[in-house]
Structure formats: structure tokens, C-alpha cells
């Protein structure tokens, strides 16, 4: 196994342009600002994240686009609000009497004053959006930004916007192609490169090397924790654990989940076995981010289980993808692994990415009074093998 990973400069390609365009627009949304999306069939729209809306920004959005905005939410959120029963790319909501900022926040956020109550359908015009529409792209941007998955979308009807990039520059707006949003996570995974590494002796694993992998756009790093590397052979399955970062469980030893136990237990088991790899993936809260995970925790305190809480927020039960893990394993030189997991989805996802999971290694720990229901939900609703 090599002791050093050469940092490779990425070539100037469409992938680089694609990633940077999305990343810059994500930063704008997190600041509460508006961006322009170039969609299919010549359609263009302005988008703002729903959770950043104010009365002023709502008016500016409408004035700049010269059209009335609609609210785009996920089908998951629409179903829990009882305004749709369809599984579509996005649900588009018009309000005939016009929007107020609080109306939008009530529909987008289950923790608002009216967020968990039934919506009066008579005041709303609801329809499904196409799979690759500007509305779906707006939701996609909000998800990448780790914001609530809801967006205000106003189609641009200004006749001066025929040349979108020039028009956007005049209005101080960034532009992104909808297709780049939909491909972002996959493109980001393909551009991962090792950027730093060091030997870091751990409490239960003295012979450990940590390697940081960063995507081209400078996004969050994933870490490969390689234990006992001198004992690892490329032609044999390596004992592997995929661990999604969990600030509350890993660092604070939260009792609401079993993540901390799984992390420390995996390091101990890999070291005891003589060596292996733990991939520490930047996918907090099953891919929804720390802020949204805290929102989900608050919903759980109101009686929702972990899956229902995610869906109340408008997310799928699990938003993670495993292309980054597969890419890192390939760069480390491992194509066959013995996977420490209770989650069948991890096995299937890695197999779909070209990694041969030759064995599932059981990896579970005793529950406590705070996470007992959480673990039960994993078994009953997610099919975990515990």
C-alpha cells in the first residue's frame, strides 16, 4: 500500500465548471439571496430558498422576474401536508391571493406555528412538476445547501432576459444550469482527490493513517481511516466500515443514536482483526445536514420516529449516496470488501458502484432508553439486520 498520495491538479473540464457554478449558487441561497436557473426547453427562473424568504425578498423576486412566484416543495412534504398523494419530482403550489413570507414558512417548515397542521386546500392551486424542471432544480439546490428542501421559483418573463447570462450580470445574479444541479453529487464524487494524509495513533488503533479526500469544488472532505495498512493486501477483501459523520453521537456521545458506539466499536474491531478501512463520510444526519438533523430531533420529541421526522421536513428517509465511498475505495486500491454494516442499502449501493461486498459483518450494539425506539425503527421500517 502506498505511503503517499500524490495530489493531482484537476484539468479544466465541463465537470469543473459544473461544480463551481452549483457551489457558488448554494452559497448565495444560504445567504438568503436569489439565483437564476437555466432549465430545459428554454425556460429560465429565479430561485430563493424558502427558509430564507422575507417580505422584501419576496417582492424583489417577483419584481425582477416580472412574474408571480410559486412554492416548490418535495412530494414527501406534500404528502404529510395532505395536499398531494403523488410521488413526483416536486409539488408546485400557487396561492391565488398572493404569498406572504409566513405562508411560505408554514408550508415549508413543520416546526413553524402552522407547519404540522392541515392546510386549507381551497386557498391553494397544487400541481406536480416535471422531473427536470426549474422547480425540481430549486429544491435540489436547497438540499445541497443543507437547507429545508423547499424553494420559491419565479419564471423570468422580462423580455431583456433573452441572453440570460448578460441579464443576470446586470442584476447581480449568479446562473446555474438545472442539469448541473441534478448531476452535482455524482460529479463531485468523481472529482475526489487525496489532498492530505498523516499518521495518527488512536486509542484502540496505534497504527493508523488518516487520508483526506476533497472534491474539486472545495466541498466537504471525506476521510479514509486506514488501520494496520502493512497487513492489508489489495487482492484480498478488506474489512471496511462506512460511517456517516454524526456530530452529536461521535463527538458529544449523544444517547439518541448508536453512532458513537458504532464508530469506536468499528475502530476497535478493525484493529483487533489486524487491519482495515473506516471511511468517515461527510453526510451528517443521513445526508440532510446538522441543522436539519436537529430539527428532526425536535420533531422526534413531538412523537415522530426518525423516518417520519425526516419526511415531515420534506426529505427522504435517507438522503445519502455512496459514490464517494466507492471512489475512495478504488483510489485506495480496494475493489473487494468485507463490510461492517446492518444496513442492506449500503451493500446494494456499493455493489451498484462496482465494489464487490463479499461478506456482511454484523455490527450492532446494546441500546439504551434514549435510542431504543430509534434502533427499533431501523429494524422495522428500514430493514436493518439487527
XYZ file of N, CA and C in Angstrom, residues 22-23 26 30 139-147 180-182 184-185 188:
57
model
N -22.629 25.353 -9.333
C -23.562 24.910 -8.292
C -23.107 25.390 -6.930
N -21.814 25.235 -6.642
C -21.291 25.599 -5.328
C -21.506 27.080 -5.032
N -25.189 27.722 -4.334
C -25.520 27.210 -2.999
C -25.156 28.242 -1.932
N -27.717 30.122 0.774
C -27.507 30.100 2.219
C -27.459 31.511 2.809
N -35.328 22.879 -5.581
C -35.323 22.015 -4.397
C -33.972 21.329 -4.259
N -33.419 20.890 -5.399
C -32.109 20.246 -5.371
C -31.031 21.164 -4.815
N -31.041 22.422 -5.226
C -30.078 23.385 -4.697
C -30.238 23.568 -3.195
N -31.489 23.650 -2.735
C -31.733 23.809 -1.304
C -31.218 22.606 -0.526
N -31.387 21.406 -1.075
C -30.868 20.208 -0.406
C -29.348 20.229 -0.330
N -28.701 20.577 -1.435
C -27.238 20.641 -1.449
C -26.748 21.658 -0.420
N -27.508 22.736 -0.251
C -27.168 23.775 0.716
C -27.469 23.362 2.146
N -28.050 22.179 2.331
C -28.445 21.667 3.654
C -29.485 22.579 4.312
N -30.349 23.158 3.462
C -31.477 23.941 3.931
C -32.733 23.089 3.829
N -26.785 20.678 -14.176
C -25.631 20.634 -13.284
C -26.049 20.384 -11.839
N -27.217 20.901 -11.473
C -27.733 20.658 -10.120
C -28.058 19.176 -9.936
N -28.721 18.604 -10.922
C -29.139 17.203 -10.804
C -27.941 16.252 -10.783
N -24.886 17.069 -9.612
C -23.853 17.613 -8.722
C -23.195 16.557 -7.836
N -23.986 15.785 -7.105
C -23.400 14.838 -6.153
C -22.569 13.777 -6.862
N -19.370 15.527 -8.152
C -18.491 15.806 -7.016
C -17.737 14.543 -6.587
